[in-house]
Amino acid sequence: MNQTMTYEDFQRRVSSVILTENGNCPVTPVIQMLQGKWKLQIIYELCIQSPMRFGELKKMLTPITNTMLTNALKELEGDGLVHREQYNEIPPRVEYSLTEKGRDLLPVFYAISQWGMKYIP
Amino acid sequence: MNQTMTYEDFQRRVSSVILTENGNCPVTPVIQMLQGKWKLQIIYELCIQSPMRFGELKKMLTPITNTMLTNALKELEGDGLVHREQYNEIPPRVEYSLTEKGRDLLPVFYAISQWGMKYIP
DNA sequence: CCGGATCCCCAAGGATACTG
DNA sequence: CAGTATCCTTGGGGATCCGG
């Protein structure tokens, strides 16, 4: 998959790659899931260090606002990529980490990274 | 890269995967490049058949409007993913095809597709 | 400390009419 | 046929203030 392929090779393979049996494209929902100004950065921070508290994430992602961080984390949790662990203490403590589903995105990031290193100056 | 890895493996590898030497993340610009409601569908159509004329693309992507298709194609051409070939005939004819840079996205689509087939019901 | 609730802004998305 | 030009709508992104 890594060397440059001819257009004929590409066309021969593409239907099995980006189209499933029922005719749906599995790529679109994944791209949509990773959209949003802060999501990739949040995932990246949780890759480097995990778990992370809300305040730690906010500090790393400055100048993100509380609202934006809360919304992004909720969506990531809703998509099953991030796990939220709440401890009922005073003062409150909440820790975020990647799920297995989130960690399984690594091959995706790897492929994108390879492409980016080749084509992004 | 394909079997599930432990979180320790993941953390050990991630910095080399989604962070380059200069500290920039090469993933973000690629995701941004693929954003937009119609771009992935356009790329997909050009994978299946190429070259395609403006009207053919418009027909395949119904109910896309002229404005949206024009904008998306211009951005894709500006990013070097799509090639535009104009023939000075009457009536006018313009054909679009993927560049090598665009075809090289196949490993990315493949990785996303694998993830999607595992996690998207 | 970790958010929720509101209100605002602007760019992306889109409908419609027109043209070389 | 392959677009342009124009105007309109929508929702993601964000600032600010409030609460358990």
Coordinates of N, CA, C and O (backbone and C1' of nucleotides) in Angstrom, one line a residue, chain B residues 36-38 65-68 92, chain C residues 12-18 20:
Chain B
G36 N -15.6 19.7 4.2 CA -16.5 20.3 3.2 C -17.5 19.2 2.8 O -17.2 18.0 2.6
K37 N -18.7 19.6 2.6 CA -19.8 18.7 2.4 C -19.7 17.7 1.3 O -20.1 16.6 1.3
W38 N -19.0 18.2 0.2 CA -19.0 17.4 -1.1 C -17.6 16.8 -1.5 O -17.6 16.0 -2.4
T65 N -25.5 21.9 -6.1 CA -25.7 23.0 -7.0 C -24.4 23.4 -7.8 O -23.3 23.0 -7.4
N66 N -24.6 24.2 -8.8 CA -23.4 24.6 -9.6 C -22.4 25.3 -8.7 O -21.2 25.0 -8.8
T67 N -22.9 26.2 -7.9 CA -22.0 27.0 -7.0 C -21.2 26.0 -6.1 O -20.0 26.2 -6.0
M68 N -21.8 25.1 -5.5 CA -21.1 24.2 -4.5 C -20.1 23.3 -5.3 O -19.0 23.2 -4.8
P92 N -18.4 24.2 -24.8 CA -17.2 24.0 -23.9 C -17.2 22.7 -23.3 O -18.2 22.1 -23.0
Chain C
dA12 P -15.1 29.4 5.2 O5' -16.1 28.1 4.9 C5' -16.4 27.3 6.0 C4' -17.8 26.7 5.9 C3' -18.1 26.1 4.5 O3' -18.6 24.8 4.7 C1' -19.8 27.7 5.0
dG13 P -19.0 23.9 3.4 O5' -20.5 24.1 3.2 C5' -21.4 23.8 4.2 C4' -22.8 24.2 3.8 C3' -23.3 23.7 2.5 O3' -24.6 23.1 2.6 C1' -23.6 26.0 2.6
dG14 P -25.2 22.3 1.4 O5' -26.1 23.4 0.6 C5' -27.2 24.0 1.4 C4' -27.8 25.1 0.6 C3' -28.2 24.8 -0.9 O3' -29.6 25.0 -1.0 C1' -27.2 26.9 -0.7
dA15 P -30.4 24.2 -2.2 O5' -31.3 25.5 -2.7 C5' -32.0 26.3 -1.8 C4' -32.5 27.5 -2.5 C3' -33.0 27.3 -3.9 O3' -34.2 28.1 -4.1 C1' -31.2 28.8 -4.0
dT16 P -35.1 27.8 -5.5 O5' -34.6 29.1 -6.4 C5' -34.4 30.4 -5.8 C4' -33.8 31.3 -6.8 C3' -34.2 31.0 -8.3 O3' -34.9 32.1 -8.8 C1' -31.9 31.4 -8.1
dA17 P -35.5 32.1 -10.4 O5' -34.5 33.1 -11.1 C5' -34.1 34.3 -10.5 C4' -33.0 35.0 -11.3 C3' -33.1 34.9 -12.8 O3' -32.8 36.2 -13.4 C1' -31.0 34.0 -12.2
dC18 P -32.9 36.4 -15.0 O5' -31.3 36.4 -15.4 C5' -30.4 37.3 -14.8 C4' -29.0 37.0 -15.2 C3' -28.8 36.9 -16.7 O3' -27.7 37.8 -17.0 C1' -27.9 35.0 -15.7
dG20 P -21.6 37.6 -21.7 O5' -20.2 36.8 -22.2 C5' -19.3 36.5 -21.2 C4' -18.5 35.3 -21.7 C3' -18.1 35.3 -23.2 O3' -16.8 34.7 -23.4 C1' -19.5 33.4 -22.8

